[in-house]
Amino acid sequence: MLDETLLADLVADLPSAVRLQRLVRTLREGFRCGAVCLLRLEEGALVPLAVDGLVREALGRRFEVAQHPRLATILTSRRTTLFPPDADLPDPYDGLVEQQPGQPLHVHDCMGISLHVEGEPWGALTLDALEAGTFDATDRAALERYALLVEAAVRVSRLERDLRALRMSQQESGLPLAAPEARDILGHSAELQRLLRELDVVAASDLPVLLSGETGVGKELFARRLHRRSARHAAPLVQVNCAALPESLAESELFGHVKGAFSGAIAERAGRFEAADGGTLLLDEVGELSLPVQAKLLRALQEGEVQRLGEDVPRRVDVRIIAATNRQLAEAVREGSFRADLYHRLSVYPVVIPPLRERGSDVLVLAGHFLEINRTRLGVRSLRLSPAAEEALLAYAWPGNVRELEHVISRAAIKALSQGARRDEIITLAPAWLDLPVPEGKGSRTPQMEYADEGGAASLRECVEWAQRRAIRDALAACNGRWAAAARRLELDPSNLHKLARRLGLK
């Protein structure tokens, strides 16, 4: 039955992410274990692509092979590696199994196998159980057989990606046939995936792009993805922080100067436009440029040439422009602080980066990424979030977006250690350590509800999903993590509860 299900998913017309997720779910049910994880090898680290049975934030982690001896051992063999229950090697998933919220669980049985595609190491498949003796020699042999199907599914997904890249290359010659997947933009929300698909399409053109969004949403990462997916990917991406340029030096920094052009110009120097010739120039915080510099920037964009300070002959440059700002440039145009002609030149294709509060459970995926970074940095065995801490992260409005989340996780990890947590134990971060501000007089009301009161960003769907998520977590806590009992408490069919939990990012 397991073979039939895996084969059916392999030949089905499914999106790559859905196919891999169904694959790990089927394996978990077939082996009756606590968790299954499919990981891809990227520059010395194993990155989860699909998980079942682990907490949501596990998808944001990056397991450095050199720091995880179990994963390193799995990668050294083409056969199944079965670790004895009393193995003294630390398990990377300790505390990340989702079955009993609030209780950091130790993995007691673990096996895994390395995966190869086209003769090259591709990644690994791991299975973990909470009860010793779950896996035996029969399971070990079965995993080797099923690993071939997993490798086939990976090859199918790769072929589908190559086909999409080939179709794009026919529209715009010079595009890489198989553009590498970006791991720096983490998240699985519908809003983010829609945005990434849009960016991949516009990347194939040479249109100027204006990225706008609140401070801390990661505009630079989206700009890098645009460049990486463009026909200019082999040429440099040069970044200019316009907010950090003094007006007296901005022209020299952008366009260059000759020796003696001004006091202190002791040598000839090329500007950022020339450095980016053939590639992409990222003008970060472009709204901070002064009006005189804006005029000279507009001329460079219109004419496709720059003139170094102190030089009479202009130089031709071939540069794609990506501009980024956290200001409302259209309002700045109306106020007279930004040139209308430059605004229209930069915003040929405007893209709005959504704030973190509109990306749903992506906050947990990103939190997992920062938890793993801090676990490595602080030398901690395992670092995880309590269910209440997850709820707090999901309920907060994140005015500082991803950058604020990074700082919150880092501070919480340090607070946990400073208040007596031991590095050799599973450290579970509580809401108090997150130190998230609660507006005075708001009680337990969520930021989403406050936005709704003010006629702001929250929708009815967001408020309903928050309430559903809270009810499921409370039921699980009351039933000691038993999903069947929680379903009865909520008066739901168990299968419907599992589907709802997956949609809400709880599974």
XYZ file of C-alpha atoms in Angstrom:
507
model
C 0.000 0.000 0.000
C 2.856 2.381 0.851
C 4.541 1.652 -2.488
C 1.312 2.350 -4.380
C 0.748 5.672 -2.639
C 4.318 6.838 -3.252
C 4.162 5.842 -6.923
C 0.795 7.577 -7.362
C 2.198 10.824 -5.955
C 5.305 10.461 -8.120
C 3.382 10.380 -11.408
C 0.615 12.806 -10.355
C 0.550 16.316 -11.798
C 1.423 18.141 -8.579
C 3.438 21.235 -7.675
C 6.915 20.247 -6.511
C 6.399 21.427 -2.913
C 3.087 19.532 -2.645
C 4.606 16.331 -4.060
C 7.490 16.365 -1.571
C 5.211 17.200 1.368
C 2.855 14.331 0.528
C 5.860 12.056 0.197
C 7.178 12.699 3.724
C 3.659 12.455 5.164
C 3.145 9.073 3.504
C 6.481 7.802 4.805
C 5.649 8.922 8.344
C 2.333 7.081 8.247
C 3.912 3.993 6.663
C 6.735 3.702 9.182
C 4.492 4.803 12.099
C 7.134 7.168 13.420
C 7.150 10.578 15.042
C 8.695 12.677 12.277
C 10.113 12.517 8.747
C 12.308 15.207 7.218
C 13.585 15.631 3.659
C 16.715 17.778 3.559
C 18.715 19.210 0.682
C 22.501 19.631 0.893
C 23.555 23.249 0.321
C 27.134 24.425 0.865
C 27.873 22.175 3.830
C 24.429 22.452 5.418
C 21.244 20.379 5.243
C 18.144 22.514 4.671
C 14.641 21.066 5.282
C 12.450 21.082 2.174
C 9.523 19.101 3.589
C 8.755 17.910 7.122
C 5.970 16.015 8.817
C 5.807 15.635 12.581
C 8.136 18.518 13.420
C 7.131 21.973 14.604
C 6.536 24.577 11.923
C 9.672 26.565 12.668
C 11.847 23.549 11.755
C 11.397 24.542 8.097
C 13.425 27.687 8.733
C 16.442 25.902 10.185
C 19.735 25.236 8.470
C 21.650 22.273 9.919
C 25.391 22.701 9.446
C 26.675 19.164 8.794
C 29.924 19.775 10.675
C 27.938 20.577 13.834
C 25.557 17.600 13.668
C 27.400 14.251 13.829
C 24.270 12.175 13.153
C 23.583 13.982 9.913
C 27.257 13.762 8.964
C 27.204 10.007 9.571
C 24.101 9.574 7.409
C 25.731 11.441 4.526
C 28.829 9.210 4.521
C 26.944 6.057 3.471
C 24.630 5.038 0.645
C 22.997 2.504 2.962
C 20.517 3.182 5.746
C 22.108 4.335 8.985
C 20.199 3.099 12.057
C 21.311 4.639 15.330
C 20.879 2.569 18.506
C 18.554 4.078 21.144
C 21.480 4.594 23.523
C 23.665 6.377 20.958
C 25.439 9.310 22.582
C 25.390 11.478 19.449
C 23.022 14.458 19.879
C 19.945 14.420 17.671
C 19.301 17.629 15.695
C 15.518 17.250 16.183
C 15.485 17.010 19.973
C 12.739 19.327 21.195
C 11.294 19.862 17.704
C 8.798 16.974 17.608
C 5.274 18.409 17.628
C 3.238 15.664 19.317
C 3.074 17.102 22.827
C 3.024 20.908 22.952
C 4.885 22.388 25.860
C 7.049 19.311 26.477
C 10.506 19.221 24.843
C 10.732 15.648 23.616
C 13.884 13.636 23.129
C 14.219 11.482 20.021
C 14.900 7.885 21.051
C 15.042 6.107 17.696
C 16.524 7.515 14.525
C 17.503 6.319 11.089
C 18.342 8.052 7.848
C 19.769 7.601 4.385
C 21.699 9.844 2.023
C 20.119 10.789 -1.305
C 21.936 11.076 -4.619
C 20.708 12.600 -7.867
C 22.574 12.036 -11.129
C 25.422 10.468 -9.203
C 25.985 13.482 -6.967
C 25.112 13.852 -3.250
C 21.810 15.726 -3.057
C 20.664 15.503 0.567
C 19.220 13.143 3.152
C 16.004 11.595 4.420
C 15.615 11.151 8.181
C 13.035 9.298 10.275
C 12.692 9.797 14.015
C 10.605 8.132 16.719
C 9.976 8.890 20.377
C 9.933 5.235 21.433
C 13.082 3.110 21.485
C 12.952 0.091 19.215
C 10.513 1.580 16.686
C 12.856 0.798 13.779
C 14.345 -2.632 13.062
C 16.291 -4.382 10.307
C 13.158 -4.684 8.160
C 12.561 -0.934 8.328
C 16.204 -0.362 7.512
C 15.922 -2.389 4.311
C 12.576 -0.813 3.411
C 14.005 2.690 3.700
C 16.687 1.845 1.142
C 13.962 0.793 -1.282
C 11.824 3.860 -0.680
C 14.854 6.141 -0.961
C 14.947 5.292 -4.670
C 11.403 6.639 -5.015
C 12.348 9.763 -3.098
C 15.292 10.329 -5.437
C 12.938 9.846 -8.393
C 10.559 12.463 -6.965
C 13.473 14.877 -6.600
C 14.504 14.268 -10.214
C 10.930 14.895 -11.382
C 10.858 18.178 -9.460
C 14.213 19.163 -10.948
C 13.022 18.382 -14.486
C 9.920 20.498 -13.920
C 12.074 23.388 -12.733
C 14.401 23.032 -15.733
C 11.412 23.047 -18.060
C 10.124 26.275 -16.546
C 13.598 27.831 -16.873
C 13.809 26.679 -20.499
C 10.489 28.340 -21.291
C 11.713 31.550 -19.706
C 15.042 31.363 -21.600
C 13.141 31.178 -24.860
C 11.562 34.509 -23.984
C 14.806 36.081 -22.820
C 18.023 34.536 -24.133
C 20.854 34.343 -21.659
C 18.824 33.230 -18.677
C 20.380 30.325 -16.777
C 18.729 27.030 -17.684
C 18.286 25.974 -14.092
C 18.282 28.984 -11.834
C 19.319 27.987 -8.311
C 16.675 28.035 -5.637
C 17.036 30.927 -3.213
C 17.213 29.951 0.436
C 17.589 33.471 1.769
C 13.868 34.320 1.417
C 12.121 31.975 3.818
C 8.402 31.378 4.046
C 5.528 29.409 2.592
C 2.615 31.837 2.849
C 0.428 32.358 -0.219
C 1.281 36.078 -0.218
C 5.030 35.422 -0.320
C 4.791 32.690 -2.953
C 2.696 34.969 -5.174
C 5.292 37.705 -4.817
C 8.195 35.381 -5.641
C 6.455 34.153 -8.786
C 5.887 37.771 -9.833
C 9.534 38.632 -9.218
C 10.741 35.655 -11.254
C 8.703 36.872 -14.223
C 9.881 40.488 -14.046
C 13.477 39.328 -13.471
C 13.541 38.027 -17.045
C 12.979 41.544 -18.355
C 15.338 44.489 -18.106
C 12.717 46.816 -16.640
C 13.624 49.092 -13.722
C 11.970 47.822 -10.529
C 10.955 49.877 -7.498
C 10.799 47.796 -4.313
C 8.824 49.461 -1.548
C 7.976 48.247 1.927
C 8.347 48.939 5.609
C 11.713 48.999 7.309
C 13.034 45.506 8.015
C 11.051 43.516 5.428
C 14.238 42.465 3.617
C 14.102 44.538 0.424
C 17.768 43.820 -0.270
C 17.116 40.061 -0.341
C 14.353 40.498 -2.901
C 16.644 42.686 -5.000
C 19.317 40.001 -4.918
C 16.799 37.424 -6.072
C 15.805 39.674 -8.987
C 19.429 39.959 -10.060
C 20.148 36.254 -9.580
C 17.176 35.267 -11.770
C 17.985 37.789 -14.517
C 20.065 37.551 -17.696
C 22.655 39.700 -15.865
C 23.271 37.098 -13.157
C 26.934 36.605 -14.153
C 27.677 40.343 -13.867
C 27.971 42.217 -10.568
C 25.178 43.469 -8.352
C 26.371 46.775 -6.873
C 24.530 48.283 -3.904
C 24.425 51.940 -2.920
C 22.943 53.044 0.406
C 21.628 56.436 -0.652
C 20.699 57.366 2.923
C 24.358 57.135 3.943
C 25.671 59.374 1.138
C 26.472 62.969 2.130
C 25.236 65.325 -0.581
C 28.784 66.594 -1.156
C 30.021 63.071 -1.980
C 26.936 61.530 -3.580
C 27.795 62.580 -7.151
C 31.360 61.278 -6.850
C 30.163 58.012 -5.305
C 27.616 57.386 -8.063
C 29.486 58.665 -11.117
C 33.175 58.755 -10.113
C 35.776 61.496 -10.371
C 39.167 62.285 -11.860
C 42.287 63.245 -9.945
C 42.081 66.797 -8.628
C 38.337 67.168 -9.285
C 37.886 68.402 -5.725
C 39.841 68.713 -2.510
C 40.922 65.259 -1.426
C 40.554 63.642 -4.883
C 44.136 62.379 -4.980
C 43.441 59.665 -7.565
C 41.016 58.807 -10.346
C 38.057 56.734 -9.190
C 35.195 54.973 -10.984
C 31.683 55.385 -9.598
C 29.068 52.775 -8.741
C 27.437 53.034 -12.171
C 30.656 51.968 -13.890
C 31.238 49.234 -11.311
C 27.809 47.810 -12.155
C 28.292 48.004 -15.945
C 26.638 44.952 -17.502
C 24.958 44.091 -14.232
C 22.516 45.576 -11.728
C 22.681 48.698 -9.567
C 20.627 48.645 -6.359
C 19.764 52.131 -5.131
C 18.730 51.437 -1.552
C 16.675 54.125 0.224
C 16.598 56.129 -3.012
C 14.050 58.504 -1.479
C 16.796 60.051 0.685
C 18.709 61.567 -2.255
C 18.714 65.352 -2.481
C 16.988 67.084 -5.406
C 20.275 68.152 -7.118
C 21.574 64.559 -7.040
C 18.179 63.301 -8.249
C 18.531 65.518 -11.347
C 21.930 64.062 -12.204
C 20.696 60.531 -11.537
C 17.775 61.102 -13.911
C 20.148 62.196 -16.672
C 22.259 59.073 -16.225
C 19.163 56.879 -16.489
C 17.787 58.703 -19.531
C 21.030 58.891 -21.501
C 22.618 55.627 -20.396
C 25.878 57.406 -19.711
C 27.718 58.961 -16.785
C 30.260 61.701 -16.515
C 32.939 61.615 -13.865
C 33.462 64.772 -11.841
C 36.143 66.857 -13.537
C 35.892 64.967 -16.825
C 34.405 66.355 -20.049
C 33.703 63.135 -21.942
C 30.731 60.979 -20.834
C 31.053 57.200 -20.530
C 28.439 54.708 -21.745
C 27.116 52.256 -19.150
C 24.691 49.354 -19.426
C 23.035 49.020 -16.036
C 19.714 47.680 -14.815
C 18.291 49.751 -11.973
C 16.547 48.344 -8.905
C 15.479 50.998 -6.419
C 14.285 50.363 -2.870
C 12.567 52.638 -0.388
C 10.519 52.578 2.804
C 8.984 55.948 1.925
C 5.828 56.627 -0.055
C 7.545 58.190 -3.074
C 4.233 59.185 -4.683
C 3.528 61.360 -1.626
C 7.090 62.708 -1.746
C 6.448 63.744 -5.350
C 3.300 65.624 -4.301
C 5.229 67.302 -1.479
C 8.000 68.342 -3.864
C 10.824 66.417 -2.162
C 11.172 63.875 -4.979
C 11.232 64.536 -8.710
C 8.169 63.252 -10.566
C 10.158 62.409 -13.725
C 12.684 60.361 -11.720
C 9.887 58.598 -9.864
C 8.273 57.495 -13.119
C 11.660 56.420 -14.489
C 12.349 54.247 -11.434
C 8.869 52.804 -10.941
C 8.354 51.205 -14.340
C 7.509 48.048 -12.388
C 6.610 48.771 -8.740
C 6.643 45.884 -6.268
C 5.335 46.124 -2.697
C 7.025 43.791 -0.187
C 4.401 42.666 2.367
C 5.083 43.289 6.066
C 5.647 40.294 8.294
C 2.226 40.641 9.968
C 0.570 39.840 6.608
C 2.553 36.637 6.030
C 0.751 34.386 8.525
C 2.765 31.494 9.910
C 5.903 32.563 8.007
C 6.880 34.198 11.298
C 7.453 30.705 12.754
C 9.554 29.590 9.783
C 11.723 32.682 10.121
C 11.887 32.209 13.890
C 13.231 28.697 13.313
C 15.977 30.129 11.113
C 17.037 32.581 13.817
C 16.750 29.922 16.533
C 19.221 27.712 14.685
C 21.617 30.614 14.184
C 21.538 31.399 17.904
C 21.785 27.731 18.872
C 25.056 27.550 16.943
C 26.301 30.925 18.100
C 25.677 30.188 21.793
C 26.743 26.536 21.729
C 23.325 25.250 22.857
C 22.184 21.658 22.367
C 18.639 22.590 21.279
C 16.680 25.827 21.175
C 12.921 25.846 20.593
C 9.735 27.829 21.220
C 7.011 26.902 23.645
C 3.477 26.774 22.200
C 2.643 29.944 24.126
C 5.707 31.653 22.645
C 4.611 30.604 19.154
C 1.182 32.088 19.865
C 2.802 35.333 21.011
C 4.877 35.556 17.833
C 1.824 34.938 15.658
C -0.245 37.537 17.531
C 2.304 40.356 17.490
C 2.121 43.043 14.764
C 5.918 43.240 14.071
C 6.331 46.940 13.253
C 10.052 46.236 12.750
C 9.307 43.187 10.588
C 11.940 40.473 10.011
C 14.761 42.515 11.524
C 12.781 42.948 14.747
C 12.005 39.212 14.856
C 15.708 38.420 14.564
C 16.537 40.676 17.498
C 13.664 39.301 19.620
C 14.867 35.695 19.169
C 18.494 36.621 19.899
C 17.565 38.484 23.096
C 15.302 35.656 24.273
C 18.057 33.059 23.852
C 20.502 35.172 25.842
C 17.916 35.813 28.569
C 17.237 32.094 28.891
C 20.924 31.383 29.478
C 21.356 34.323 31.841
C 18.462 33.019 33.978
C 19.929 29.574 34.494
C 19.169 27.503 31.380
C 21.907 24.971 30.672
C 23.565 24.702 27.283
C 23.504 20.883 27.326
C 19.704 20.738 27.701
C 16.741 21.473 25.435
C 15.999 25.146 26.049
C 12.357 26.092 25.495
C 11.799 29.815 25.141
C 8.795 31.134 27.085
C 6.774 34.238 26.131
C 8.289 36.233 28.998
C 11.752 35.931 27.444
C 10.476 37.261 24.126
C 9.621 40.520 25.910
C 7.083 41.548 23.290
C 5.306 44.811 24.161
C 1.601 44.664 24.995
C -0.290 47.940 24.454
C -1.560 49.345 27.737
C -5.156 48.441 28.474
C -5.412 45.951 25.606
C -5.375 42.839 27.788
C -5.231 39.663 25.758
C -6.541 41.207 22.552
C -4.334 40.546 19.543
C -2.746 43.205 17.364
C -4.826 41.878 14.483
C -7.989 42.695 16.431
C -6.695 46.171 17.202
C -6.056 46.789 13.510
C -9.590 45.678 12.760
C -10.955 48.121 15.362
C -9.057 50.918 13.675
C -10.207 49.978 10.179
C -6.680 48.824 9.340
C -4.946 45.839 7.774
C -6.571 42.875 9.503
C -9.275 41.035 7.602
C -12.110 38.902 8.932
C -10.274 35.823 7.690
C -7.153 36.752 9.707
C -9.170 37.220 12.892
C -10.994 33.910 12.360
C -7.733 32.060 11.715
C -6.201 33.529 14.867
C -9.185 32.315 16.902
C -9.041 28.851 15.301
C -5.324 28.581 15.976
C -5.808 29.608 19.607
C -8.649 27.104 20.109
C -6.624 24.213 18.661
C -3.582 25.010 20.798
C -5.703 25.258 23.950
C -7.397 21.929 23.173
C -4.059 20.208 22.562
C -2.650 21.584 25.795
C -5.723 20.377 27.714
C -5.467 16.911 26.107
C -1.715 16.490 26.614
C -1.046 16.759 22.903
C -3.419 13.958 21.867
C -4.975 15.003 18.573
C -7.878 12.546 18.737
C -8.888 13.802 22.174
C -8.487 17.396 21.030
C -10.783 16.681 18.074
C -13.462 15.335 20.418
C -13.071 18.367 22.663
C -13.510 20.669 19.671
C -16.347 18.524 18.286
C -14.489 17.984 15.012
C -13.721 14.939 12.907
C -10.015 14.063 13.521
C -9.165 14.164 9.813
C -10.751 17.606 9.496
C -8.795 18.817 12.514
C -5.518 17.663 10.943
C -6.378 19.413 7.663
C -7.297 22.611 9.477
C -4.108 22.504 11.568
C -1.990 22.140 8.439
C -3.746 25.058 6.757
C -3.173 27.231 9.834
C 0.512 26.331 9.969
C 0.241 24.309 13.176
C 1.437 21.108 11.459
